[in-house]
Tab-separated table of C-alpha atoms and ligand atoms in Angstrom:
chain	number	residue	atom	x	y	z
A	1	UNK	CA	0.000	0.000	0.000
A	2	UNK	CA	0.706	3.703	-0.505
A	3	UNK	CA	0.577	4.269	3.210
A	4	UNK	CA	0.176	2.181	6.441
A	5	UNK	CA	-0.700	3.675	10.047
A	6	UNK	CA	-0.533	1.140	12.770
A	7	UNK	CA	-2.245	1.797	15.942
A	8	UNK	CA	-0.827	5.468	15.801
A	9	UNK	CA	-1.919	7.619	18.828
A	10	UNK	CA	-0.626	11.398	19.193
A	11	UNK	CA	-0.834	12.911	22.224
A	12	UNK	CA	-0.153	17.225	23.147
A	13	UNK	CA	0.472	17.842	26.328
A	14	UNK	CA	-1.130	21.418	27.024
A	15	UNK	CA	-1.691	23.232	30.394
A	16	UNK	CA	-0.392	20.323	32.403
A	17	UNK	CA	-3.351	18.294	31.099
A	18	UNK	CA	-2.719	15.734	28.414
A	19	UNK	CA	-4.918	15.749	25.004
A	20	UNK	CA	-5.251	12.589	23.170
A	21	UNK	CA	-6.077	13.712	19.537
A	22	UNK	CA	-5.586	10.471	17.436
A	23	UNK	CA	-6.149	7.486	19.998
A	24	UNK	CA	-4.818	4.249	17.966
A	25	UNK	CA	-5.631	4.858	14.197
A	26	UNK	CA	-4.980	1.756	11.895
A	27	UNK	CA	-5.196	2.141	8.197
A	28	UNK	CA	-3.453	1.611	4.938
A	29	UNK	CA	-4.305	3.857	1.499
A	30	UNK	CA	-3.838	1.680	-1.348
A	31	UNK	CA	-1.667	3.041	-4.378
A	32	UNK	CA	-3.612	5.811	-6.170
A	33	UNK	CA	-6.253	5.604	-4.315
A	34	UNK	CA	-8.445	8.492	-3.177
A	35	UNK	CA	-9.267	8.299	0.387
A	36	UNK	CA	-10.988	10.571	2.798
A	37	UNK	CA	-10.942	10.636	6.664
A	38	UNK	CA	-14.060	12.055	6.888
A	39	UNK	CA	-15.379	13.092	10.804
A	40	UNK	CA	-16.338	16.150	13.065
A	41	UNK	CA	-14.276	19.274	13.557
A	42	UNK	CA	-12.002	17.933	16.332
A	43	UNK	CA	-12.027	14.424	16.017
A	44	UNK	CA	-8.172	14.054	14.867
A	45	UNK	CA	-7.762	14.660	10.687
A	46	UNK	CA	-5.417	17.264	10.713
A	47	UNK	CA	-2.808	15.165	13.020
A	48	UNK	CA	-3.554	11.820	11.393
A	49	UNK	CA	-2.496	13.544	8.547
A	50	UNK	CA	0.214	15.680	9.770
A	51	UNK	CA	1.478	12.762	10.869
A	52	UNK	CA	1.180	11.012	7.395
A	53	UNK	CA	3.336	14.253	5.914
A	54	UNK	CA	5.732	14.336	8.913
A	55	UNK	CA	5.248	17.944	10.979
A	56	UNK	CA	4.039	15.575	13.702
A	57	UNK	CA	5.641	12.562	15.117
A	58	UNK	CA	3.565	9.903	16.588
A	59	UNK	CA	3.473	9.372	20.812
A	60	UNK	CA	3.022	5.778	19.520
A	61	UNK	CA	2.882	3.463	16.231
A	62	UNK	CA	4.113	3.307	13.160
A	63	UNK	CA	3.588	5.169	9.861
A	64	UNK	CA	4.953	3.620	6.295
A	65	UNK	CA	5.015	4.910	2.961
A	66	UNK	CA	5.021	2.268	0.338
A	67	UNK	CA	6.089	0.135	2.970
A	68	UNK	CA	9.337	1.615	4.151
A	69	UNK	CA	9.064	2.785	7.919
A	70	UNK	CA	8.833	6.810	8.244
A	71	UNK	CA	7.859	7.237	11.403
A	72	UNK	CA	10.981	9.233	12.268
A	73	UNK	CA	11.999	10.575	9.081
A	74	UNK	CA	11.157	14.430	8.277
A	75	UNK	CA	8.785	15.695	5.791
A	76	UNK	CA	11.196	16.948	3.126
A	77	UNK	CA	12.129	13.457	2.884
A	78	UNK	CA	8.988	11.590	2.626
A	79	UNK	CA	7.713	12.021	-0.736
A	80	UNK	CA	4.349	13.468	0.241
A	81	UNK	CA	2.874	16.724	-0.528
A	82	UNK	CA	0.096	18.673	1.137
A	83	UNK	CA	-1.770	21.070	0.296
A	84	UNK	CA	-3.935	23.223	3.053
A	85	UNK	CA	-7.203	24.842	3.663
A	86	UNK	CA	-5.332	28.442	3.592
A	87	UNK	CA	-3.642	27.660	0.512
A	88	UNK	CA	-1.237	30.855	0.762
A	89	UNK	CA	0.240	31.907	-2.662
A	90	UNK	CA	3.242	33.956	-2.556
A	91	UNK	CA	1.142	36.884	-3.632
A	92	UNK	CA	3.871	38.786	-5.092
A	93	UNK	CA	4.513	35.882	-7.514
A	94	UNK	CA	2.115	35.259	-11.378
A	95	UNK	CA	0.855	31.850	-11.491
A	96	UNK	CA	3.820	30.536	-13.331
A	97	UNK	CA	5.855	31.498	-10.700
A	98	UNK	CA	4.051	30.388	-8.127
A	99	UNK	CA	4.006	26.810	-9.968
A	100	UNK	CA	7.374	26.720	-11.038
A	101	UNK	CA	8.798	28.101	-7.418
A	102	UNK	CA	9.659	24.721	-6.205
A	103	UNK	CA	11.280	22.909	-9.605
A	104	UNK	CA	14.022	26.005	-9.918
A	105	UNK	CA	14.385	25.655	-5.910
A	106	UNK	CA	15.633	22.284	-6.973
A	107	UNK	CA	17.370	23.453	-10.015
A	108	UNK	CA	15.419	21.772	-12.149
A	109	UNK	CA	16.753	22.566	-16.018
A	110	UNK	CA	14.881	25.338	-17.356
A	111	UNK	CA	13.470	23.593	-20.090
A	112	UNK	CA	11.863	20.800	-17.912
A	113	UNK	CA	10.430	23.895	-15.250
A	114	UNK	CA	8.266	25.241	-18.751
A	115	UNK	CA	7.139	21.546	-19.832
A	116	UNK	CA	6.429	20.058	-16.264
A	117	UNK	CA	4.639	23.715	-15.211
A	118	UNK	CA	2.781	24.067	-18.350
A	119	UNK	CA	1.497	20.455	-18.503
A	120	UNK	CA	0.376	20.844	-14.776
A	121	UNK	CA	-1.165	24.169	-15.413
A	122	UNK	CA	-3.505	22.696	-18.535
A	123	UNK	CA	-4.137	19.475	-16.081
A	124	UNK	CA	-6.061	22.219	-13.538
A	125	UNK	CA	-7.270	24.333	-16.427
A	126	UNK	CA	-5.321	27.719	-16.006
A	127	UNK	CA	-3.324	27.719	-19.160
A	128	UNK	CA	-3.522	31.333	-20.427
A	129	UNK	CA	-3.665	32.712	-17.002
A	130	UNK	CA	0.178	32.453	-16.366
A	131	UNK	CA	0.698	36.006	-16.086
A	132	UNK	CA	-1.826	36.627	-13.908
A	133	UNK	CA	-0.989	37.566	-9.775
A	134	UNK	CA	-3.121	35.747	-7.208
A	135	UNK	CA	-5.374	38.607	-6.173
A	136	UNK	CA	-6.449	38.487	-9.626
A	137	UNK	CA	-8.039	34.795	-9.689
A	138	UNK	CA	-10.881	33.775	-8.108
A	139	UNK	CA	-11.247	31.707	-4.826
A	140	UNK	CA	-11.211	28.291	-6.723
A	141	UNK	CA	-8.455	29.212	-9.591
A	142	UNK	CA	-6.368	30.149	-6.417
A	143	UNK	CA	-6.882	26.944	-4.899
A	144	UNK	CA	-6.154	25.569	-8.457
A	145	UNK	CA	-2.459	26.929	-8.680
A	146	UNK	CA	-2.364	25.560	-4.974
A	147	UNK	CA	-2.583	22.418	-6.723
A	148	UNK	CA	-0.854	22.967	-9.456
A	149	UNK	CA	1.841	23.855	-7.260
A	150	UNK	CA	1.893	20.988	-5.270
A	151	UNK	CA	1.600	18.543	-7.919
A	152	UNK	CA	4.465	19.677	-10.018
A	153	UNK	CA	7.013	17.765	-7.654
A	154	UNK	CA	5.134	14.654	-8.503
A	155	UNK	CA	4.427	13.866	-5.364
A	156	UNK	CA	3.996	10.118	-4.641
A	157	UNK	CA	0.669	11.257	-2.682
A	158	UNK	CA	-1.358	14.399	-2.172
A	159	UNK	CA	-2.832	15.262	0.984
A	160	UNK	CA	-5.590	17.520	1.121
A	161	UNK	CA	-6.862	19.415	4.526
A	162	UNK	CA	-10.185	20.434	3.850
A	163	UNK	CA	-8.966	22.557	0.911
A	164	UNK	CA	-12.356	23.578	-0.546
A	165	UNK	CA	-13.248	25.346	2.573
A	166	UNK	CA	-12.879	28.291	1.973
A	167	UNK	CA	-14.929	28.412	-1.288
A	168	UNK	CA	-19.005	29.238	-1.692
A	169	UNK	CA	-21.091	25.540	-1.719
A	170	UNK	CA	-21.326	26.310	-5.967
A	171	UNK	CA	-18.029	26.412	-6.536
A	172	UNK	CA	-16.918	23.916	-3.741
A	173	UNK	CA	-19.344	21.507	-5.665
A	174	UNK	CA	-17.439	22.438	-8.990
A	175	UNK	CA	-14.007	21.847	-7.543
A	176	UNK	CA	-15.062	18.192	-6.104
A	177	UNK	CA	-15.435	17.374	-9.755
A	178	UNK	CA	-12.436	19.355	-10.751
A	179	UNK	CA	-10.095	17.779	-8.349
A	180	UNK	CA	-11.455	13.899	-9.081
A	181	UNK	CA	-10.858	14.946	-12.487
A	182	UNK	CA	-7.046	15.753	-11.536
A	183	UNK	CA	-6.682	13.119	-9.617
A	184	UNK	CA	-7.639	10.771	-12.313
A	185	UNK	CA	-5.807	12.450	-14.416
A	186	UNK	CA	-2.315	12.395	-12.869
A	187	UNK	CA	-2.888	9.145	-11.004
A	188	UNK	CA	-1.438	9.769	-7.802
A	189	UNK	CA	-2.592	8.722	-4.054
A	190	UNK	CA	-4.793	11.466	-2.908
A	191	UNK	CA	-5.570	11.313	1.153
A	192	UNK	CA	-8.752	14.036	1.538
A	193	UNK	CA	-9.857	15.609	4.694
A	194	UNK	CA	-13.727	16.578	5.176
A	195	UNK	CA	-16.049	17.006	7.916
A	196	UNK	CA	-18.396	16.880	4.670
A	197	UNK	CA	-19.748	13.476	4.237
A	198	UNK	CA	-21.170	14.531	0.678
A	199	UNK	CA	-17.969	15.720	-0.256
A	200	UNK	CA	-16.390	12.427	0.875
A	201	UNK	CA	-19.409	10.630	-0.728
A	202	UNK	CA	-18.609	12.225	-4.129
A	203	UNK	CA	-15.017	12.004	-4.322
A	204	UNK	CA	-13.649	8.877	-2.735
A	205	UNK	CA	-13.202	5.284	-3.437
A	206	UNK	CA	-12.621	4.722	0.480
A	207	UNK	CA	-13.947	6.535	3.279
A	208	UNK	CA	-12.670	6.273	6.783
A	209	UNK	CA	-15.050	8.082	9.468
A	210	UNK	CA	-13.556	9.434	12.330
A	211	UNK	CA	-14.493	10.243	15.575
A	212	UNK	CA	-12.895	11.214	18.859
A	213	UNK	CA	-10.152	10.220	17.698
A	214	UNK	CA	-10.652	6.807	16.295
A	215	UNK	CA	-11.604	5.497	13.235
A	216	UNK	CA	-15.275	4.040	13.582
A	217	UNK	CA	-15.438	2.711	10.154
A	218	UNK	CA	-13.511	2.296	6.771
A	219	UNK	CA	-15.716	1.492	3.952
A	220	UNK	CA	-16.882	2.844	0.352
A	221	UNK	CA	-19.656	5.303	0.186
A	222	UNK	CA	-21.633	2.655	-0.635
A	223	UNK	CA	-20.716	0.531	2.349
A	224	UNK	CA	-21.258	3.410	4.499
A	225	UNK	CA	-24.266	4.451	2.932
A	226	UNK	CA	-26.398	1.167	3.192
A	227	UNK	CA	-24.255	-0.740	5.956
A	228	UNK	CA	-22.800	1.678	8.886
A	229	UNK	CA	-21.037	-0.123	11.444
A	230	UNK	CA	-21.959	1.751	13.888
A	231	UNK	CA	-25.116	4.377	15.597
A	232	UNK	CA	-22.260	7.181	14.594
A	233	UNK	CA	-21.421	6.691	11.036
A	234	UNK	CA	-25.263	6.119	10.430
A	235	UNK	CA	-25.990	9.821	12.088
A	236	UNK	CA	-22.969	11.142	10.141
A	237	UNK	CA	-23.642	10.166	6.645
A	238	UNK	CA	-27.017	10.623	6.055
A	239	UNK	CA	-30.370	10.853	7.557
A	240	UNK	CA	-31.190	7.804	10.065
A	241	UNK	CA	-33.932	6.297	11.654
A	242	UNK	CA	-32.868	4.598	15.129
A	243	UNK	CA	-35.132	2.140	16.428
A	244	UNK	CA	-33.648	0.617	19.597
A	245	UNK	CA	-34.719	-1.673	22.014
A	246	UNK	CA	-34.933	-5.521	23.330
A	247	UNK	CA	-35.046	-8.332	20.346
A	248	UNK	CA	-36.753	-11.614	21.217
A	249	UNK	CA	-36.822	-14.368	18.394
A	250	UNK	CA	-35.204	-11.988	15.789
A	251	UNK	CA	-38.197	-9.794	16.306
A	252	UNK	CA	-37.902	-6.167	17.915
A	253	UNK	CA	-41.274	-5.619	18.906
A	254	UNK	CA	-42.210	-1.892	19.347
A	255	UNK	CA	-45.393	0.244	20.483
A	256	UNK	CA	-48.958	-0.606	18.787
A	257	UNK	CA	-48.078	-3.687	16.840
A	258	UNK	CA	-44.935	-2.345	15.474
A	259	UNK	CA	-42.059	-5.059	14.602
A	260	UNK	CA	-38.873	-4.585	12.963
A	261	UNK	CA	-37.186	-7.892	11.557
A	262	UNK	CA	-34.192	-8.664	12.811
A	263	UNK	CA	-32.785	-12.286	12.436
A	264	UNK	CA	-30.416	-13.791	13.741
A	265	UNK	CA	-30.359	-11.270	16.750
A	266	UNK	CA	-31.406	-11.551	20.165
A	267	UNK	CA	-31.172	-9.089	22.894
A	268	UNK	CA	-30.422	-5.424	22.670
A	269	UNK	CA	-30.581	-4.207	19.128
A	270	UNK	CA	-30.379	-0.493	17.846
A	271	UNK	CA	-31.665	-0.784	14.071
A	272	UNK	CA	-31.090	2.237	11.400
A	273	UNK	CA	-33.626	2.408	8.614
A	274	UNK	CA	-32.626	4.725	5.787
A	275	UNK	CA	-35.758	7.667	5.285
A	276	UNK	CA	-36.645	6.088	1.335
A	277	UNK	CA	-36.140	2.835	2.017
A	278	UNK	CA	-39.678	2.973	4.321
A	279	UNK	CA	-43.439	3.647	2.628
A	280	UNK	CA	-46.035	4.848	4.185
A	281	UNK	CA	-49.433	3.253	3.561
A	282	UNK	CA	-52.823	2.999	5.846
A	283	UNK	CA	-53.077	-0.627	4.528
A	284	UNK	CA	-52.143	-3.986	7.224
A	285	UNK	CA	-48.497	-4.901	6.120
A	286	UNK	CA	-48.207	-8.039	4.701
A	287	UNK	CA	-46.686	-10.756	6.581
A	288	UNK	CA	-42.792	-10.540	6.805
A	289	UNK	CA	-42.193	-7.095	6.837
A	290	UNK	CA	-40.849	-4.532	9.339
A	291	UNK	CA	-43.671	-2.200	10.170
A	292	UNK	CA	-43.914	0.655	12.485
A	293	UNK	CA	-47.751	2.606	13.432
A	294	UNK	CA	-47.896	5.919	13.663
A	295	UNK	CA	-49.294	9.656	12.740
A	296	UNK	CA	-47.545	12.052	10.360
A	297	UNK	CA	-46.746	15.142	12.118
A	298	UNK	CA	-45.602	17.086	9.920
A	299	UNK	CA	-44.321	17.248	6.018
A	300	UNK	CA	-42.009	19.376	4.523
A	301	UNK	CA	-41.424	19.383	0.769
A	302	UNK	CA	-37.878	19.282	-0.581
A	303	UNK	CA	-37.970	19.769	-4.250
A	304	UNK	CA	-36.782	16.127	-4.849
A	305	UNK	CA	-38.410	14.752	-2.146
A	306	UNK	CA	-40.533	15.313	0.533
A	307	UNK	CA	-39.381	14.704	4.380
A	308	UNK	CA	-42.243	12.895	6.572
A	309	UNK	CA	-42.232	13.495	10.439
A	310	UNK	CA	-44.055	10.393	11.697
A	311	UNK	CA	-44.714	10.273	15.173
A	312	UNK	CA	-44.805	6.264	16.436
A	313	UNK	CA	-47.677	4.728	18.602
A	314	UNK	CA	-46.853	4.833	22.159
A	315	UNK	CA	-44.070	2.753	23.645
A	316	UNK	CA	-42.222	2.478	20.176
A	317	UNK	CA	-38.306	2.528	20.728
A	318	UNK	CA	-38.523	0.946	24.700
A	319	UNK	CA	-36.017	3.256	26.129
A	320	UNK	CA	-37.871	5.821	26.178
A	321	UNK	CA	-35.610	9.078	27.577
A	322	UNK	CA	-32.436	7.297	27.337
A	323	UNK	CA	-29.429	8.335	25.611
A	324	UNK	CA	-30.755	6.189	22.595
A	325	UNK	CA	-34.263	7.020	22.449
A	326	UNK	CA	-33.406	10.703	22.387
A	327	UNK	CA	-31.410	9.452	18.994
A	328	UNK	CA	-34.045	8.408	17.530
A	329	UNK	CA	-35.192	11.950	17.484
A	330	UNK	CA	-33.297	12.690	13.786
A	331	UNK	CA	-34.712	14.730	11.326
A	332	UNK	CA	-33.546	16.037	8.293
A	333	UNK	CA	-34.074	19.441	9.810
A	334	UNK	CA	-32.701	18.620	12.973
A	335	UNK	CA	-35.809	19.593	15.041
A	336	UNK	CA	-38.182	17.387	17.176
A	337	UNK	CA	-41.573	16.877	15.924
A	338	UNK	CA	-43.320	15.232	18.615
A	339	UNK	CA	-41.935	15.954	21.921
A	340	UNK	CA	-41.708	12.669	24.484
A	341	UNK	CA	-42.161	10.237	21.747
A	342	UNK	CA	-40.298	8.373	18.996
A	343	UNK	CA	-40.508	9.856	15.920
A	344	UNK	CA	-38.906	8.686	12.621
A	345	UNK	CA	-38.425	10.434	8.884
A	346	UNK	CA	-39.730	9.231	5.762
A	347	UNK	CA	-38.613	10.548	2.242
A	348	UNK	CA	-40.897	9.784	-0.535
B	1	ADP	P1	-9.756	17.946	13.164
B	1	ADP	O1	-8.738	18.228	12.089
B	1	ADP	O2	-10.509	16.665	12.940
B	1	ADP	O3	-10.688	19.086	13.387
B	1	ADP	P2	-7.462	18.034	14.953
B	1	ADP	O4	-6.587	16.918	14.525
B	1	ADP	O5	-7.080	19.393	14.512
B	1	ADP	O6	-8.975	17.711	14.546
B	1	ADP	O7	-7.552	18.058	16.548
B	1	ADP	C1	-7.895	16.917	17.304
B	1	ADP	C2	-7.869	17.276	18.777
B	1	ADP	O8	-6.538	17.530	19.190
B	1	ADP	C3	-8.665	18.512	19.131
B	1	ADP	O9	-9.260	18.302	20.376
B	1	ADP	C4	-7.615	19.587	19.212
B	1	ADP	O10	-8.002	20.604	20.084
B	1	ADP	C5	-6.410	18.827	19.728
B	1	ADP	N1	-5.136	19.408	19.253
B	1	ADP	C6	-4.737	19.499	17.968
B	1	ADP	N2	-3.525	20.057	17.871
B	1	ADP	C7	-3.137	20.340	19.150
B	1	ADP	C8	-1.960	20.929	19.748
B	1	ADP	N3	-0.946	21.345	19.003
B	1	ADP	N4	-1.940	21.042	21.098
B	1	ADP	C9	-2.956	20.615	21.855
B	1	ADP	N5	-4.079	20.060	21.371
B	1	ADP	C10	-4.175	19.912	20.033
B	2	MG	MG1	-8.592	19.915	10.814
């Protein structure tokens, strides 16, 4: 693989009290491959991947690179490349220079500086705009010769910190396209960081979702999407239903006939339903189907869609006030239709 991290933890020791930010990551990138850690502002990207480029050494663990041990050798000599949120042009510099800053650092021999700069500026679309200084481009050509200027070492892997950020959701949209494009293009190992699970969703062939400092799950979108490992990855990525309570005989039984099918499991059971996966009907379910009673509360209409509040009969989801009854409360909107009880979304 492009990169391994076993069981890395980093820990910063700050006003006497000691912060664990990454808390025993494992995970290898395969060779161009573009992968996202995708999780919460604070849950440990920016160190995992510090760490990955070198400005940070681990407390604990081991970082590779194509499977040569790094873990104590500095960033200039690691073959890595990243690019950040801030993606700070020298401002005084057109966007050749800017490019071309790092090949005639290295001596490169003028001829290859012009070939290598001008294939990577037609690769991000800027060619014709070599003259121009950074105040003249927009937010997302900026963040272009960022790019541009990253990937003109050839890099063995990119690695991105949030570096659509900055830009407007239109444009940010755009550039997700743009920069799959690229990476396509130039066939290199790209490592993303989002707290945007439809950014991650878009771009990457692996996802690994983060939280508190631990990865909770390393899947494809689709994986993610239709099989999250775990009550936080379903909350993250997409809307969920959580129905939780006691199974008997593969059955979760819930308020006013309600039963959700669950074979194979006995005991205490916290199900996710996706919102379109459920329809809503007045009709008796047939026989062998999960099937929930309730009132719709409210419905909002969402262009593509529309978002059903539906209020369960009484007792649904038995632990009622609990830490996982109050999850059950998700909405697309984020707001509780119908306070005290278990309520879950539809789309339709
Ligand atoms: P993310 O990029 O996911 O938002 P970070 O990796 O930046 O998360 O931070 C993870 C945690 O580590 C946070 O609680 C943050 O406050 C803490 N942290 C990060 N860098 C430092 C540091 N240099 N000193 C102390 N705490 C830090
Ligand atoms: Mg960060």
């Amino acid at each position: 693989s492009a990169i391994e991290l076993e069981d890395v933890v980093k820990e910063y020791h700050s006003h006497g009290e000691v912060v664990q930010a990454v808390k025993g990551v494992t995970l290898d990138v395969a060779e161009g491959e573009f992968f996202s850690l995708l999780g919460p502002s604070g849950c440990g990207k920016t160190t995992t991947m510090r760490m990955v480029a070198g400005f940070e050494a681990p407390t604990k663990g081991l970082v590779r690179l194509r499977g040569q041990d790094v873990t104590n050798v500095p960033p200039n000599r690691r073959d890595v490349n990243m690019v950040f949120q801030s993606y700070a042009l020298f401002p005084h510099m057109s966007v050749w220079d800017n490019v071309a800053f790092g090949l005639k650092q290295r001596r490169t021999p003028q001829e290859e500086v012009r070939r290598r700069v001008g294939e990577m500026l037609e690769i991000v679309d800027l060619t014709g705009r070599e003259k121009r200084m950074p105040r003249e481009l927009s937010g997302g050509q900026q963040q272009r010769v960022a790019l541009a200027r990253a990937l003109v070492n050839r890099p063995r892997a990119l690695l991105l910190d949030e570096p659509l950020g900055a830009l407007d959701l239109k444009l940010r949209q755009a550039m997700q396209i743009e920069l799959k494009r690229i990476q396509r293009e130039v066939g290199i190992t790209f490592v993303y960081v989002t707290h945007d699970q439809n950014e991650a969703l878009t771009m990457s062939d692996r996802i690994a979702v983060m939280n508190d400092g631990l990865v909770e799950q390393l899947a494809g979108p689709r994986e993610l999407y239709e099989r999250p490992a775990t009550v936080f990855v379903a909350g993250f990525i997409g809307t969920s239903n959580l129905l939780a309570g006691a199974a008997t005989g593969g059955e979760l039984r819930l308020g006013g006939g309600g039963r959700v099918l669950v074979p194979g499991h006995d005991g205490d059971v916290t199900v996710t339903v996706r919102p379109e996966k459920i329809t809503i009907g007045t009709d008796e379910p047939a026989q062998g189907l999960s099937a929930v009673r309730g009132t719709v509360a409210e419905v909002v209409y969402l262009g593509t869609y529309n978002s059903y509040t539906v209020s369960l009969a009484d007792g649904a989801g038995a632990t009622e006030r609990s830490e996982g009854a109050d999850q059950t409360q998700h909405h697309s909107d984020g707001r509780s239709a119908a306070r005290g009880g278990t309520t879950i979304t539809v789309f339709q």
